[in-house]
Amino acid sequence: MPDAPVTAVTVAALSPDALYAAVRGDGLWKSDDAGRSWAFAMDRPWLEGSERDTMALTSVDLATGMGGIWIYAGTELGLTRVPDCFCRWQDVQPGDAMDALVSGGAPVPEVPLPKGEPILALISAPSLPMRLYAALPSGIWVSEDAGVVWAQRSSSRAQALAVHPENADHVAALTRDGLTQTRDGGRSWSALANL
């Protein structure tokens, strides 16, 4: 890999030995052997006229995609994604994502994340892959449909998110006030620990 900071990393949704890493100023790299070797996979996301560094990554197991896996990337300007064939970054939109990718046209997102906010953390729930959690400066947001419609669930600014592998409602967030958790998908939060 290049001699540059890694800004985000994620494990492939269906293959624990496959890793993806975003490298500042370079792009997306992939390892199929648990990080022992790496290969360049994709340029950085193209948003609003230029390449953008990735701040957060998550691998999402969806029914669409070349093999069902999408890599979602959070940037300083918002959310984008690429199928695991690494053919082209695209906006998250309703409908069949592969049809939109092939046609080059995409429906307008229904209820997207706030425009222009950086995505500080991003995670897919392994037990319910369509559910995504995102941490933005405005708070913690959740999507039940793989990123088409979003709802704000907390106004706390989180730096990191983790979701229980078997319970999509159980999420921990690292905030300025310490570690918090929800056991109801973000509808209520309680303190776990002050750090």
Short mmCIF file of C-alpha atoms in Angstrom, two decimals:
data_model
loop_
_atom_site.label_atom_id
_atom_site.label_comp_id
_atom_site.label_asym_id
_atom_site.label_seq_id
_atom_site.Cartn_x
_atom_site.Cartn_y
_atom_site.Cartn_z
CA MET A 1 0.00 0.00 0.00
CA PRO A 2 1.13 3.60 -0.46
CA ASP A 3 3.00 5.41 2.28
CA ALA A 4 -0.04 7.48 3.32
CA PRO A 5 -2.55 7.42 6.18
CA VAL A 6 -5.37 4.88 6.10
CA THR A 7 -8.54 6.87 6.75
CA ALA A 8 -11.07 4.02 6.99
CA VAL A 9 -11.20 0.23 6.97
CA THR A 10 -13.94 -2.41 6.83
CA VAL A 11 -14.31 -6.19 6.63
CA ALA A 12 -16.23 -7.64 3.67
CA ALA A 13 -19.78 -8.55 4.64
CA LEU A 14 -19.59 -12.20 3.52
CA SER A 15 -15.85 -12.90 3.70
CA PRO A 16 -13.98 -12.18 6.95
CA ASP A 17 -10.58 -12.51 5.24
CA ALA A 18 -11.43 -9.75 2.75
CA LEU A 19 -10.62 -6.22 3.92
CA TYR A 20 -11.05 -2.82 2.32
CA ALA A 21 -8.96 0.20 3.26
CA ALA A 22 -9.22 3.82 2.11
CA VAL A 23 -5.86 5.56 1.72
CA ARG A 24 -5.71 9.36 1.89
CA GLY A 25 -4.96 10.91 -1.47
CA ASP A 26 -4.94 7.54 -3.25
CA GLY A 27 -8.07 5.38 -3.24
CA LEU A 28 -9.59 2.11 -2.11
CA TRP A 29 -7.39 -0.95 -1.56
CA LYS A 30 -8.47 -4.58 -1.03
CA SER A 31 -6.91 -7.57 0.70
CA ASP A 32 -8.25 -11.11 0.22
CA ASP A 33 -5.87 -12.65 2.78
CA ALA A 34 -6.69 -10.83 6.04
CA GLY A 35 -4.29 -7.98 5.34
CA ARG A 36 -1.14 -9.87 4.42
CA SER A 37 -1.16 -8.46 0.88
CA TRP A 38 -3.05 -5.59 -0.75
CA ALA A 39 -4.11 -4.59 -4.27
CA PHE A 40 -5.46 -1.30 -5.58
CA ALA A 41 -9.24 -1.61 -6.16
CA MET A 42 -10.68 1.81 -7.00
CA ASP A 43 -9.98 5.52 -7.21
CA ARG A 44 -11.36 7.79 -4.50
CA PRO A 45 -15.06 8.72 -4.79
CA TRP A 46 -15.85 11.47 -7.31
CA LEU A 47 -18.22 14.02 -5.74
CA GLU A 48 -19.02 17.56 -6.88
CA GLY A 49 -16.30 17.80 -9.50
CA SER A 50 -13.32 16.16 -7.81
CA GLU A 51 -12.05 13.07 -6.00
CA ARG A 52 -12.78 13.01 -2.27
CA ASP A 53 -11.05 11.16 0.52
CA THR A 54 -13.07 8.51 2.32
CA MET A 55 -13.67 9.09 6.03
CA ALA A 56 -15.78 5.98 6.75
CA LEU A 57 -16.35 2.62 5.04
CA THR A 58 -18.78 -0.25 5.46
CA SER A 59 -19.40 -3.38 3.43
CA VAL A 60 -23.11 -4.08 2.89
CA ASP A 61 -24.61 -7.44 1.90
CA LEU A 62 -27.47 -6.53 -0.48
CA ALA A 63 -29.47 -8.58 -2.96
CA THR A 64 -28.22 -6.33 -5.78
CA GLY A 65 -24.63 -5.88 -6.86
CA MET A 66 -22.21 -8.14 -8.62
CA GLY A 67 -22.29 -10.88 -6.02
CA GLY A 68 -24.41 -8.91 -3.59
CA ILE A 69 -21.80 -6.74 -1.90
CA TRP A 70 -21.63 -2.95 -1.95
CA ILE A 71 -18.92 -0.81 -0.39
CA TYR A 72 -20.42 2.36 1.09
CA ALA A 73 -18.09 5.30 1.62
CA GLY A 74 -18.64 8.37 3.76
CA THR A 75 -16.78 11.48 2.62
CA GLU A 76 -16.60 15.08 3.78
CA LEU A 77 -19.50 15.82 1.39
CA GLY A 78 -21.76 12.83 2.00
CA LEU A 79 -22.43 9.22 1.10
CA THR A 80 -21.59 7.22 -2.04
CA ARG A 81 -21.14 3.54 -2.88
CA VAL A 82 -19.58 1.11 -5.34
CA PRO A 83 -20.45 -2.53 -6.11
CA ASP A 84 -17.70 -5.05 -5.38
CA CYS A 85 -16.93 -5.24 -9.11
CA PHE A 86 -15.44 -1.74 -8.58
CA CYS A 87 -16.93 -0.40 -11.81
CA ARG A 88 -18.10 3.08 -10.73
CA TRP A 89 -18.98 5.06 -7.61
CA GLN A 90 -22.64 6.06 -7.52
CA ASP A 91 -25.13 7.93 -5.38
CA VAL A 92 -27.41 5.88 -3.15
CA GLN A 93 -30.86 5.90 -4.74
CA PRO A 94 -34.14 3.98 -4.68
CA GLY A 95 -34.85 1.12 -7.06
CA ASP A 96 -32.49 -1.46 -8.49
CA ALA A 97 -29.02 -0.04 -8.04
CA MET A 98 -27.46 -2.19 -10.76
CA ASP A 99 -30.03 -0.98 -13.32
CA ALA A 100 -29.16 2.60 -12.44
CA LEU A 101 -25.45 1.84 -12.67
CA VAL A 102 -25.81 0.32 -16.15
CA SER A 103 -28.11 3.05 -17.48
CA GLY A 104 -26.10 5.90 -16.00
CA GLY A 105 -29.33 7.46 -14.77
CA ALA A 106 -30.48 7.44 -11.19
CA PRO A 107 -33.70 8.42 -9.45
CA VAL A 108 -33.38 11.22 -6.94
CA PRO A 109 -32.73 9.97 -3.39
CA GLU A 110 -35.94 9.98 -1.34
CA VAL A 111 -34.76 11.22 2.08
CA PRO A 112 -30.96 11.45 1.92
CA LEU A 113 -28.56 12.40 4.67
CA PRO A 114 -28.12 16.17 5.16
CA LYS A 115 -26.25 17.54 2.16
CA GLY A 116 -22.66 18.65 2.64
CA GLU A 117 -22.11 17.13 6.10
CA PRO A 118 -19.09 14.88 6.57
CA ILE A 119 -19.78 11.28 7.49
CA LEU A 120 -17.66 10.58 10.56
CA ALA A 121 -18.64 6.92 11.02
CA LEU A 122 -20.70 4.43 9.02
CA ILE A 123 -21.78 0.88 9.76
CA SER A 124 -24.12 -1.82 8.44
CA ALA A 125 -25.87 -4.20 10.81
CA PRO A 126 -24.71 -7.77 9.99
CA SER A 127 -27.98 -9.32 11.19
CA LEU A 128 -30.07 -6.84 9.15
CA PRO A 129 -27.86 -5.63 6.25
CA MET A 130 -30.38 -3.10 4.93
CA ARG A 131 -29.99 -1.14 8.19
CA LEU A 132 -27.21 1.43 8.17
CA TYR A 133 -26.13 3.80 10.92
CA ALA A 134 -24.21 6.99 10.15
CA ALA A 135 -22.59 9.54 12.45
CA LEU A 136 -22.58 13.14 11.20
CA PRO A 137 -21.89 16.43 12.98
CA SER A 138 -25.69 16.85 13.22
CA GLY A 139 -26.08 13.51 15.04
CA ILE A 140 -26.65 9.80 14.53
CA TRP A 141 -28.85 8.77 11.61
CA VAL A 142 -30.38 5.40 10.65
CA SER A 143 -31.62 3.95 7.37
CA GLU A 144 -33.77 0.83 7.13
CA ASP A 145 -33.43 0.49 3.34
CA ALA A 146 -29.68 0.54 2.63
CA GLY A 147 -29.34 4.31 2.59
CA VAL A 148 -32.30 5.57 0.56
CA VAL A 149 -34.37 6.99 3.45
CA TRP A 150 -32.68 8.33 6.60
CA ALA A 151 -34.03 9.41 10.00
CA GLN A 152 -32.13 11.24 12.72
CA ARG A 153 -32.08 9.23 15.95
CA SER A 154 -29.79 11.37 18.12
CA SER A 155 -28.35 14.88 18.04
CA SER A 156 -25.14 13.69 19.73
CA ARG A 157 -22.01 13.93 17.61
CA ALA A 158 -20.38 10.49 17.49
CA GLN A 159 -16.83 9.71 16.38
CA ALA A 160 -17.31 5.94 16.10
CA LEU A 161 -20.18 3.44 15.92
CA ALA A 162 -20.40 -0.31 16.58
CA VAL A 163 -23.41 -2.58 16.10
CA HIS A 164 -23.96 -5.96 17.75
CA PRO A 165 -23.44 -8.75 15.18
CA GLU A 166 -26.70 -10.51 16.09
CA ASN A 167 -28.92 -7.59 17.20
CA ALA A 168 -29.29 -4.66 14.78
CA ASP A 169 -31.01 -2.59 17.49
CA HIS A 170 -28.01 -2.71 19.85
CA VAL A 171 -25.53 0.03 18.91
CA ALA A 172 -22.71 1.72 20.80
CA ALA A 173 -21.49 5.21 19.97
CA LEU A 174 -18.39 7.07 21.10
CA THR A 175 -19.40 10.70 21.74
CA ARG A 176 -17.84 13.70 23.46
CA ASP A 177 -19.67 12.66 26.62
CA GLY A 178 -18.30 9.12 26.54
CA LEU A 179 -19.61 5.78 25.39
CA THR A 180 -23.39 5.55 24.88
CA GLN A 181 -25.64 2.74 23.74
CA THR A 182 -29.07 2.08 22.34
CA ARG A 183 -30.97 -1.18 22.50
CA ASP A 184 -33.90 0.04 20.42
CA GLY A 185 -32.29 1.09 17.15
CA GLY A 186 -31.48 4.62 18.29
CA ARG A 187 -34.83 5.71 19.70
CA SER A 188 -33.30 6.07 23.19
CA TRP A 189 -29.68 6.26 24.36
CA SER A 190 -28.01 5.68 27.71
CA ALA A 191 -24.48 6.20 29.02
CA LEU A 192 -22.17 3.18 29.13
CA ALA A 193 -18.97 4.84 30.35
CA ASN A 194 -17.23 8.18 30.54
CA LEU A 195 -13.90 8.18 28.75
#
